[in-house]
């Protein structure tokens, strides 16, 4: 009978050696490290892609598995079936999140939670969310195969409605678990669908939504494996990214009021053209963001012209300004610069510009300890790793409110995401799953 | 019995004196000149405003008398009743235009045609078109009161569907009369309405639409009294504008193709942001137009962003570019400058910009002789007049294809038009009607 994992890991932790060399490597010097079944992972990503695939399409035609859709329901059933087959007993919480638990050796310890989501944006790709969700199942199976028991219970999760596609205010299942929910949120209606009905369609219980909330400290740690959705790893040929945190996202609405007038009879000098002002402002946003060193980004993604006719001078424009960085302070400086420029633009174009707050997500920093765990797990597997921020939002961001959080990124070819062209090479998906596995094991002894 | 108008005007024309002093002033030295009934004109403009008025509104709430609407039909009936009362016999041609004729003394001469339209844009004003239509009736009545017979027959007209609101390609009744029509145009469908059915609703005959076409030389001259819809006369406190011509209108579509990508994960340096390129191009259009001296105008009035989400870098933008000037040659130079700038913008923003022709209306010049007639008529009435181009399109533009055309402008307060705020002071409407009356009389002897 092999050394019980609990005893062994306890010894290693005491010796302080766990950090330098992965436990599994030292425990079985003659064997290869425990690994996730790469072929099964690939087969499952391909199988899941069928739910929401465009009619007549193939894997590379992407997926539209929008939250609460029939495709979402079918994809979730596919995942539950996999959990059943792995002798996990999936259960659905009131928010529609799918959880499954593997007991640890110490029932008094909180679980290590890991997973992701399987809903997609319309016309999205087959890796965003799917990889982290299916790899979580693979991790449990690998531990089963190796007969490894952890001290902490392991809990895997498939979060509901991560993409925030439906309803004005995205209300991901992870956000609900983190406590940012009130019963009235279930009454929101979008495209004729009441959110509560959507949650119920997923097997959730909108009447008991507050019961989905978990307290701070509910988890020993939260891990999420995800594709980068940016080009840093792909450009650098780096297989693993250790996420430093999820950037703050600040959104503003700029409303520019000019005067709609006849495009033929109004001399150029007399115009109060809201679109001319909006053009200046769009360029000012880019300038304010790029004038500072760093990785911050800023985007004018949405812009609406009123009345929007070829022969009428635009009377008003409403546009969004989105800023992202790990530092809220830096974003504060940038929006101040933009407001200053907006004042000048309003004067020179004889328009009024009002910039209002739309939403504000604070940065969610990954725990430094967990970053170290991921980095060492990578190194132990012979995989180079770099630290980088996540420019995209993730369920991990919500979990950071409840306890230590860490994310593992794998490369996205050309950084393309939210597109059928989204692509991560199969070896990279397997690397990511293995880093997840060994990070979970390392965290178990922290 | 007074000197017959025909004989008298013939003598004046022979003597060359008509140009310097209005015939009516010299013919009746002790009396005031023939004038249009200003009170009746005002009362009729106010009465017509009821058809298409917002529920519960007043005159100053504007009008929505869109072509082919029930309000349009009712407004036209009101005008026909006025014509009947004036012993004119209105008839409706196959295009839905209302014509009414007063015989001249020489049946061999072609008519002098004058009038305007009564359809409006949605949420428009009560002077655009209405003034010229109702003043035309007032002119006939004034001549009747003064027992003046002209040599040429006088024909007044209320054109159908001038505003081009319905159907992608506006097909004003005046355009049909000018010959720019084919039977298949009647099959166009817009908002569930077949154009032929709309024309029939107005009393027209879509099956015989080609019979509405008139040949070149059909009219001795065409006059149209209209509000300026710009601010030149109001600013200059000038009661009368002598229109030099209707500007050429050239419309282009610029399609900018960048690359839609994640607004959080795509570094600023890697972006191909179609909206940043569109902003540069919008400013370049304004610059190209204002860098040259003159009264040309240029407008980006319509702009659509794809996918238009706060968190996605704009992948493509489609925008319209509209240029107007009396000189097509000048417009050719401006669009060449814009194309040159577009090439540079495409390079620096790493986007593709394609500029395609959308539509092209050549300029319609007012006849120099008719301009002189209007100018002298104004002077004779003690009204200052300036020459100016019309930046807006008018039925007169179509009539210029058939023969000599002239337009009389009166001031629009603050240049506002196509708005409930559209306003022309009552004395200015009367001045315009009197200049129309005396221009018609002067043209009769040319």
Coordinates of C-alpha atoms in Angstrom, one line a residue, chain A residues 7-404:
Chain A
X7 CA 0.7 11.7 5.4
X8 CA 3.1 12.2 2.6
X9 CA 2.1 15.7 1.7
X10 CA 2.0 16.6 5.3
X11 CA 5.6 15.6 5.6
X12 CA 6.6 17.4 2.6
X13 CA 4.9 20.6 3.7
X14 CA 6.7 20.3 7.0
X15 CA 10.0 19.9 5.2
X16 CA 9.3 22.9 3.0
X17 CA 10.2 20.9 0.0
X18 CA 6.9 20.9 -1.7
X19 CA 7.5 24.3 -3.2
X20 CA 10.6 23.4 -5.1
X21 CA 9.6 20.1 -6.5
X22 CA 6.1 18.8 -7.2
X23 CA 5.0 16.2 -4.8
X24 CA 4.0 13.7 -7.5
X25 CA 7.4 13.8 -9.1
X26 CA 9.2 13.1 -5.9
X27 CA 6.7 10.6 -4.7
X28 CA 7.2 8.4 -7.8
X29 CA 10.7 8.9 -9.0
X30 CA 10.5 6.0 -11.5
X31 CA 7.2 7.0 -13.0
X32 CA 5.9 9.9 -15.1
X33 CA 3.9 12.6 -13.2
X34 CA 0.2 12.1 -12.9
X35 CA -1.4 13.6 -16.0
X36 CA -4.8 14.4 -17.3
X37 CA -6.0 12.2 -20.3
X38 CA -5.2 14.6 -23.2
X39 CA -7.1 12.5 -25.8
X40 CA -10.2 12.4 -23.7
X41 CA -10.0 16.2 -23.1
X42 CA -9.8 16.8 -26.8
X43 CA -12.6 14.4 -27.6
X44 CA -14.9 16.1 -25.0
X45 CA -14.1 19.6 -26.3
X46 CA -15.0 18.4 -29.7
X47 CA -18.2 16.6 -28.5
X48 CA -19.4 19.6 -26.5
X49 CA -18.9 21.9 -29.6
X50 CA -21.9 20.2 -31.2
X51 CA -24.3 21.9 -28.8
X52 CA -24.8 25.3 -30.4
X53 CA -22.9 24.6 -33.6
X54 CA -24.2 26.4 -36.7
X55 CA -26.4 24.1 -38.8
X56 CA -24.2 22.2 -41.2
X57 CA -21.0 23.5 -39.7
X58 CA -17.9 21.9 -38.3
X59 CA -15.8 22.4 -35.2
X60 CA -14.1 25.4 -36.8
X61 CA -17.4 27.1 -37.4
X62 CA -17.6 28.0 -33.7
X63 CA -20.6 27.9 -31.4
X64 CA -23.5 29.9 -30.2
X65 CA -24.3 28.5 -26.8
X66 CA -25.8 31.6 -25.3
X67 CA -26.9 31.4 -21.6
X68 CA -30.4 30.0 -21.0
X69 CA -30.7 28.8 -24.7
X70 CA -31.7 25.2 -25.6
X71 CA -28.1 24.7 -26.7
X72 CA -26.9 25.8 -23.2
X73 CA -29.3 23.3 -21.5
X74 CA -28.1 20.5 -23.8
X75 CA -24.4 21.3 -23.3
X76 CA -24.9 21.3 -19.5
X77 CA -26.6 17.9 -19.7
X78 CA -23.6 16.6 -21.6
X79 CA -21.3 17.8 -18.9
X80 CA -23.4 16.4 -16.1
X81 CA -23.4 13.0 -17.9
X82 CA -19.6 13.2 -17.9
X83 CA -19.6 13.9 -14.2
X84 CA -22.0 11.0 -13.6
X85 CA -19.7 8.7 -15.5
X86 CA -16.8 9.9 -13.3
X87 CA -18.8 9.0 -10.3
X88 CA -19.2 12.6 -9.3
X89 CA -22.7 13.5 -8.3
X90 CA -23.4 16.8 -10.0
X91 CA -25.9 19.1 -8.3
X92 CA -27.3 22.4 -9.5
X93 CA -27.4 25.3 -7.0
X94 CA -30.3 27.9 -7.0
X95 CA -28.3 30.0 -9.4
X96 CA -28.0 27.3 -12.0
X97 CA -24.3 26.6 -11.3
X98 CA -23.3 22.9 -11.6
X99 CA -21.2 21.7 -8.7
X100 CA -19.7 18.3 -8.1
X101 CA -17.6 17.2 -5.1
X102 CA -14.9 14.7 -4.4
X103 CA -14.4 14.1 -0.7
X104 CA -11.0 14.9 0.9
X105 CA -9.4 13.1 3.8
X106 CA -10.2 15.9 6.2
X107 CA -13.9 16.7 6.3
X108 CA -13.2 19.8 8.4
X109 CA -11.3 21.6 5.6
X110 CA -13.0 23.8 3.0
X111 CA -12.9 22.6 -0.6
X112 CA -10.5 23.6 -3.3
X113 CA -12.8 24.8 -6.1
X114 CA -12.0 24.8 -9.8
X115 CA -13.8 25.0 -13.1
X116 CA -15.1 27.5 -15.6
X117 CA -18.3 28.0 -17.7
X118 CA -19.7 26.5 -21.0
X119 CA -22.0 29.3 -22.2
X120 CA -20.7 31.3 -25.1
X121 CA -21.2 34.6 -26.8
X122 CA -23.2 34.4 -30.0
X123 CA -20.9 33.2 -32.8
X124 CA -18.1 32.4 -30.3
X125 CA -15.4 29.8 -30.1
X126 CA -15.0 26.3 -28.6
X127 CA -12.3 27.0 -26.0
X128 CA -13.5 30.0 -24.0
X129 CA -14.8 28.4 -20.8
X130 CA -15.2 24.9 -22.2
X131 CA -11.5 24.1 -21.7
X132 CA -11.5 25.0 -18.0
X133 CA -14.8 23.2 -17.4
X134 CA -13.8 19.9 -19.1
X135 CA -10.3 20.0 -17.7
X136 CA -11.7 20.1 -14.2
X137 CA -13.4 16.7 -14.8
X138 CA -10.2 15.4 -16.3
X139 CA -8.3 16.4 -13.2
X140 CA -10.7 14.4 -10.9
X141 CA -10.4 11.4 -13.2
X142 CA -6.6 11.6 -13.2
X143 CA -6.5 11.6 -9.4
X144 CA -8.9 8.7 -9.3
X145 CA -6.7 6.8 -11.7
X146 CA -3.7 7.5 -9.6
X147 CA -5.6 6.8 -6.4
X148 CA -4.6 10.1 -4.9
X149 CA -6.7 11.5 -2.2
X150 CA -6.3 15.1 -1.2
X151 CA -6.7 16.5 2.3
X152 CA -9.2 19.2 1.1
X153 CA -12.4 18.2 -0.6
X154 CA -12.2 19.0 -4.3
X155 CA -15.2 20.7 -5.9
X156 CA -15.6 21.3 -9.5
X157 CA -17.9 23.9 -11.0
X158 CA -19.5 24.9 -14.3
X159 CA -20.7 28.4 -13.7
X160 CA -24.0 29.6 -15.3
X161 CA -24.3 32.6 -17.6
X162 CA -20.7 33.8 -17.6
X163 CA -20.7 35.7 -20.8
X164 CA -23.2 38.3 -19.7
X165 CA -24.8 38.3 -23.1
X166 CA -28.3 38.2 -21.8
X167 CA -29.8 41.0 -19.8
X168 CA -28.4 44.5 -19.5
X169 CA -26.6 43.7 -16.3
X170 CA -24.8 40.4 -16.7
X171 CA -25.5 38.3 -13.6
X172 CA -23.2 35.3 -13.9
X173 CA -23.7 32.4 -11.5
X174 CA -20.4 33.2 -9.9
X175 CA -21.5 36.7 -9.2
X176 CA -24.5 35.3 -7.4
X177 CA -22.4 32.9 -5.3
X178 CA -20.1 35.9 -4.4
X179 CA -23.2 37.6 -3.0
X180 CA -23.8 40.4 -5.5
X181 CA -27.5 39.5 -6.0
X182 CA -30.9 40.4 -4.7
X183 CA -34.2 38.6 -5.2
X184 CA -35.5 41.3 -7.6
X185 CA -32.7 40.5 -10.0
X186 CA -34.7 37.5 -11.0
X187 CA -37.4 39.7 -12.4
X188 CA -35.3 41.3 -15.1
X189 CA -36.7 40.6 -18.6
X190 CA -34.6 40.4 -21.7
X191 CA -35.8 39.5 -25.2
X192 CA -39.1 38.3 -23.6
X193 CA -37.3 36.0 -21.2
X194 CA -37.6 36.6 -17.4
X195 CA -34.2 35.9 -15.8
X196 CA -35.8 33.8 -13.1
X197 CA -37.4 31.6 -15.9
X198 CA -33.9 31.3 -17.5
X199 CA -32.4 30.3 -14.2
X200 CA -35.2 27.7 -13.7
X201 CA -34.6 26.4 -17.2
X202 CA -31.0 25.6 -16.1
X203 CA -32.4 23.6 -13.1
X204 CA -31.9 26.5 -10.7
X205 CA -34.4 27.8 -8.2
X206 CA -35.0 31.6 -8.5
X207 CA -37.3 31.6 -5.5
X208 CA -34.3 30.6 -3.3
X209 CA -31.6 32.5 -5.2
X210 CA -30.2 34.0 -2.0
X211 CA -29.3 30.4 -0.9
X212 CA -26.7 30.3 -3.7
X213 CA -24.6 32.8 -1.9
X214 CA -21.5 31.5 -0.2
X215 CA -19.6 33.1 2.6
X216 CA -16.1 34.5 2.6
X217 CA -13.7 31.7 3.3
X218 CA -16.0 29.1 1.7
X219 CA -13.1 27.7 -0.4
X220 CA -9.5 26.9 0.4
X221 CA -8.6 28.3 -3.0
X222 CA -10.3 28.8 -6.4
X223 CA -8.5 27.9 -9.7
X224 CA -9.6 28.5 -13.2
X225 CA -7.9 27.3 -16.4
X226 CA -8.7 29.5 -19.4
X227 CA -7.5 30.4 -22.8
X228 CA -5.7 33.8 -22.8
X229 CA -8.0 35.5 -25.3
X230 CA -5.0 37.8 -26.0
X231 CA -1.8 37.3 -28.0
X232 CA 0.9 37.6 -25.3
X233 CA 1.5 33.8 -24.8
X234 CA 1.2 33.0 -28.5
X235 CA 3.6 35.8 -29.6
X236 CA 6.1 34.8 -26.9
X237 CA 5.7 31.0 -27.6
X238 CA 5.1 30.6 -23.9
X239 CA 2.8 27.7 -23.0
X240 CA 1.6 28.9 -19.6
X241 CA 0.5 32.3 -18.3
X242 CA 0.2 32.9 -14.5
X243 CA -2.5 35.5 -14.1
X244 CA -1.6 38.3 -11.8
X245 CA -5.1 39.5 -11.6
X246 CA -8.1 40.5 -13.6
X247 CA -8.1 44.1 -14.6
X248 CA -10.5 46.7 -13.4
X249 CA -13.1 47.5 -16.0
X250 CA -14.6 50.9 -15.9
X251 CA -17.3 51.9 -18.4
X252 CA -18.6 55.3 -19.1
X253 CA -21.2 56.7 -21.4
X254 CA -20.4 59.9 -23.2
X255 CA -23.4 61.8 -24.5
X256 CA -22.7 64.5 -27.0
X257 CA -25.4 67.0 -27.7
X258 CA -25.1 69.2 -30.8
X259 CA -27.9 70.5 -33.0
X260 CA -29.5 68.4 -35.8
X261 CA -29.9 70.6 -38.8
X262 CA -30.2 70.4 -42.6
X263 CA -26.9 69.1 -44.1
X264 CA -27.5 71.2 -47.3
X265 CA -28.4 74.5 -45.9
X266 CA -26.3 74.9 -42.8
X267 CA -22.9 76.5 -43.4
X268 CA -19.9 74.7 -42.1
X269 CA -19.2 77.5 -39.6
X270 CA -22.6 77.4 -38.1
X271 CA -22.7 73.7 -37.3
X272 CA -22.8 72.0 -34.0
X273 CA -22.1 68.5 -35.3
X274 CA -22.2 65.9 -32.6
X275 CA -20.4 63.3 -34.7
X276 CA -17.5 65.6 -35.4
X277 CA -17.2 66.1 -31.6
X278 CA -17.5 62.3 -31.1
X279 CA -14.7 61.7 -33.5
X280 CA -12.4 64.1 -31.6
X281 CA -13.4 62.3 -28.4
X282 CA -12.8 58.8 -29.8
X283 CA -9.3 59.8 -30.8
X284 CA -8.7 61.6 -27.5
X285 CA -9.6 58.3 -25.7
X286 CA -7.0 56.4 -27.6
X287 CA -4.4 59.2 -27.1
X288 CA -5.1 59.4 -23.3
X289 CA -4.6 55.6 -23.0
X290 CA -1.5 55.3 -25.2
X291 CA 0.3 58.3 -23.9
X292 CA 1.1 56.5 -20.7
X293 CA 3.5 53.5 -20.5
X294 CA 1.9 50.2 -19.5
X295 CA -0.6 47.6 -20.6
X296 CA -3.8 49.6 -20.0
X297 CA -6.4 49.6 -22.8
X298 CA -9.2 51.9 -23.7
X299 CA -12.0 51.3 -26.3
X300 CA -14.9 53.2 -27.8
X301 CA -16.9 50.1 -28.8
X302 CA -20.4 51.4 -29.1
X303 CA -21.5 54.5 -30.8
X304 CA -25.0 55.6 -31.9
X305 CA -25.8 58.7 -34.0
X306 CA -29.2 60.5 -33.9
X307 CA -31.0 61.0 -36.2
X308 CA -28.4 59.0 -38.3
X309 CA -29.5 60.1 -41.8
X310 CA -27.1 61.0 -44.7
X311 CA -28.7 64.4 -45.1
X312 CA -29.0 65.6 -41.5
X313 CA -26.1 66.9 -39.3
X314 CA -25.8 64.6 -36.3
X315 CA -27.7 66.2 -33.4
X316 CA -26.5 63.8 -30.8
X317 CA -24.2 60.9 -30.2
X318 CA -24.1 58.4 -27.4
X319 CA -20.9 56.4 -27.1
X320 CA -19.3 54.1 -24.6
X321 CA -15.8 54.5 -23.2
X322 CA -14.2 51.4 -21.6
X323 CA -10.9 51.4 -19.7
X324 CA -9.1 48.4 -18.3
X325 CA -6.0 48.0 -16.1
X326 CA -4.9 46.2 -13.0
X327 CA -4.5 49.6 -11.3
X328 CA -7.7 51.6 -10.6
X329 CA -5.6 54.6 -9.8
X330 CA -4.1 54.6 -13.3
X331 CA -7.6 54.4 -14.7
X332 CA -8.6 57.4 -12.6
X333 CA -5.9 59.4 -14.1
X334 CA -6.8 58.4 -17.6
X335 CA -10.5 59.3 -17.3
X336 CA -9.5 62.6 -15.8
X337 CA -7.5 63.3 -18.9
X338 CA -10.4 62.3 -21.1
X339 CA -12.8 64.5 -19.2
X340 CA -10.4 67.4 -19.6
X341 CA -10.1 66.8 -23.3
X342 CA -13.9 66.5 -23.6
X343 CA -14.3 70.0 -22.2
X344 CA -12.0 71.4 -24.8
X345 CA -13.7 69.5 -27.6
X346 CA -17.1 70.7 -26.4
X347 CA -15.9 74.3 -26.6
X348 CA -14.3 74.0 -30.1
X349 CA -17.3 72.1 -31.6
X350 CA -19.9 74.1 -29.7
X351 CA -21.5 70.9 -28.3
X352 CA -22.2 69.7 -24.8
X353 CA -20.4 66.5 -23.7
X354 CA -21.5 64.7 -20.6
X355 CA -19.5 61.7 -19.3
X356 CA -21.4 59.5 -16.9
X357 CA -20.4 56.3 -15.1
X358 CA -21.9 53.2 -16.6
X359 CA -20.2 50.4 -14.5
X360 CA -17.1 49.8 -12.5
X361 CA -15.6 46.4 -11.7
X362 CA -12.6 46.7 -9.3
X363 CA -9.5 44.8 -10.1
X364 CA -9.4 41.2 -8.8
X365 CA -5.9 40.3 -7.8
X366 CA -4.7 36.7 -7.8
X367 CA -3.3 35.6 -4.5
X368 CA 0.5 35.8 -4.6
X369 CA 0.8 32.4 -3.0
X370 CA -1.4 30.8 -5.6
X371 CA 0.5 32.5 -8.4
X372 CA 3.6 30.9 -6.9
X373 CA 1.9 27.5 -6.8
X374 CA 0.9 27.8 -10.5
X375 CA 4.4 29.0 -11.5
X376 CA 6.1 26.1 -9.7
X377 CA 3.6 23.5 -11.1
X378 CA 4.5 24.7 -14.6
X379 CA 8.2 24.6 -14.0
X380 CA 7.9 21.1 -12.5
X381 CA 6.2 20.0 -15.7
X382 CA 9.0 21.6 -17.8
X383 CA 6.7 24.3 -19.0
X384 CA 7.8 27.9 -19.3
X385 CA 5.5 30.4 -17.7
X386 CA 5.1 34.2 -17.6
X387 CA 3.0 36.4 -15.4
X388 CA 0.4 38.6 -17.0
X389 CA -2.8 40.4 -16.2
X390 CA -6.1 39.2 -17.6
X391 CA -7.7 41.9 -19.7
X392 CA -10.9 39.9 -19.9
X393 CA -13.4 39.3 -17.0
X394 CA -13.7 35.8 -15.6
X395 CA -15.7 34.0 -12.9
X396 CA -12.4 33.9 -11.0
X397 CA -12.9 37.6 -10.5
X398 CA -16.0 36.9 -8.4
X399 CA -14.3 34.1 -6.5
X400 CA -11.5 36.4 -5.5
X401 CA -14.0 38.0 -3.2
X402 CA -14.4 34.8 -1.2
X403 CA -10.8 33.7 -0.9
X404 CA -7.4 33.0 -2.6

